[in-house]
PDB file of C-alpha atoms in Angstrom:
ATOM      1  CA  UNK A   1       9.498  20.746  24.760  1.00 83.00           C
ATOM      2  CA  UNK A   2       8.669  24.391  24.774  1.00 89.00           C
ATOM      3  CA  UNK A   3       5.182  25.711  24.196  1.00 92.00           C
ATOM      4  CA  UNK A   4       6.091  26.745  20.650  1.00 94.00           C
ATOM      5  CA  UNK A   5       7.605  23.359  19.851  1.00 95.00           C
ATOM      6  CA  UNK A   6       4.497  21.592  21.131  1.00 95.00           C
ATOM      7  CA  UNK A   7       2.246  23.829  19.038  1.00 96.00           C
ATOM      8  CA  UNK A   8       4.314  23.175  15.892  1.00 97.00           C
ATOM      9  CA  UNK A   9       4.364  19.414  16.508  1.00 97.00           C
ATOM     10  CA  UNK A  10       0.592  19.322  17.104  1.00 97.00           C
ATOM     11  CA  UNK A  11      -0.006  21.278  13.894  1.00 98.00           C
ATOM     12  CA  UNK A  12       2.263  18.932  11.921  1.00 98.00           C
ATOM     13  CA  UNK A  13       0.481  15.862  13.301  1.00 97.00           C
ATOM     14  CA  UNK A  14      -2.947  17.344  12.575  1.00 97.00           C
ATOM     15  CA  UNK A  15      -1.920  17.992   8.960  1.00 97.00           C
ATOM     16  CA  UNK A  16      -0.782  14.382   8.630  1.00 97.00           C
ATOM     17  CA  UNK A  17      -4.023  13.195  10.208  1.00 96.00           C
ATOM     18  CA  UNK A  18      -5.997  15.358   7.772  1.00 96.00           C
ATOM     19  CA  UNK A  19      -4.196  13.787   4.811  1.00 96.00           C
ATOM     20  CA  UNK A  20      -5.133  10.309   6.054  1.00 95.00           C
ATOM     21  CA  UNK A  21      -8.708  11.506   6.556  1.00 94.00           C
ATOM     22  CA  UNK A  22      -8.893  12.451   2.857  1.00 95.00           C
ATOM     23  CA  UNK A  23      -8.290   8.839   1.751  1.00 92.00           C
ATOM     24  CA  UNK A  24     -11.472   7.372   0.282  1.00 92.00           C
ATOM     25  CA  UNK A  25     -10.837   3.727   1.145  1.00 94.00           C
ATOM     26  CA  UNK A  26      -8.905   3.159   4.351  1.00 93.00           C
ATOM     27  CA  UNK A  27      -6.723   0.146   4.938  1.00 95.00           C
ATOM     28  CA  UNK A  28      -6.053  -1.312   8.358  1.00 97.00           C
ATOM     29  CA  UNK A  29      -2.750   0.568   8.343  1.00 96.00           C
ATOM     30  CA  UNK A  30      -4.579   3.852   7.669  1.00 95.00           C
ATOM     31  CA  UNK A  31      -6.930   3.251  10.603  1.00 96.00           C
ATOM     32  CA  UNK A  32      -4.045   2.351  12.888  1.00 97.00           C
ATOM     33  CA  UNK A  33      -2.031   5.427  11.843  1.00 96.00           C
ATOM     34  CA  UNK A  34      -5.056   7.687  12.309  1.00 97.00           C
ATOM     35  CA  UNK A  35      -5.757   6.256  15.772  1.00 97.00           C
ATOM     36  CA  UNK A  36      -2.104   6.606  16.780  1.00 98.00           C
ATOM     37  CA  UNK A  37      -2.044  10.213  15.593  1.00 97.00           C
ATOM     38  CA  UNK A  38      -5.234  10.950  17.526  1.00 98.00           C
ATOM     39  CA  UNK A  39      -3.705   9.570  20.727  1.00 98.00           C
ATOM     40  CA  UNK A  40      -0.431  11.427  20.228  1.00 98.00           C
ATOM     41  CA  UNK A  41      -2.197  14.714  19.462  1.00 98.00           C
ATOM     42  CA  UNK A  42      -4.299  14.325  22.607  1.00 98.00           C
ATOM     43  CA  UNK A  43      -1.193  13.663  24.726  1.00 97.00           C
ATOM     44  CA  UNK A  44       0.616  16.683  23.312  1.00 97.00           C
ATOM     45  CA  UNK A  45      -2.435  18.905  23.766  1.00 97.00           C
ATOM     46  CA  UNK A  46      -2.600  17.832  27.412  1.00 96.00           C
ATOM     47  CA  UNK A  47       1.076  18.729  27.872  1.00 95.00           C
ATOM     48  CA  UNK A  48       0.454  22.077  26.197  1.00 94.00           C
ATOM     49  CA  UNK A  49      -2.523  22.693  28.444  1.00 94.00           C
ATOM     50  CA  UNK A  50      -0.393  22.029  31.520  1.00 92.00           C
ATOM     51  CA  UNK A  51       2.223  24.485  30.244  1.00 89.00           C
ATOM     52  CA  UNK A  52      -0.457  27.110  29.679  1.00 88.00           C
ATOM     53  CA  UNK A  53      -1.819  26.616  33.205  1.00 87.00           C
ATOM     54  CA  UNK A  54       1.525  27.501  34.749  1.00 72.00           C
TER      55      UNK A  54
END
């Protein structure tokens, strides 16, 4: 992925995560989706950081 693609994907995932965060009463599925998004965002941010360091 290019730097721009990573940035767009991270932004999209953060928006999805935000929408889950707005739910008043979370189900187990909501918690699992939120946790998965958090992990994926972190991984992509690390990749982006490595690209920026080059």
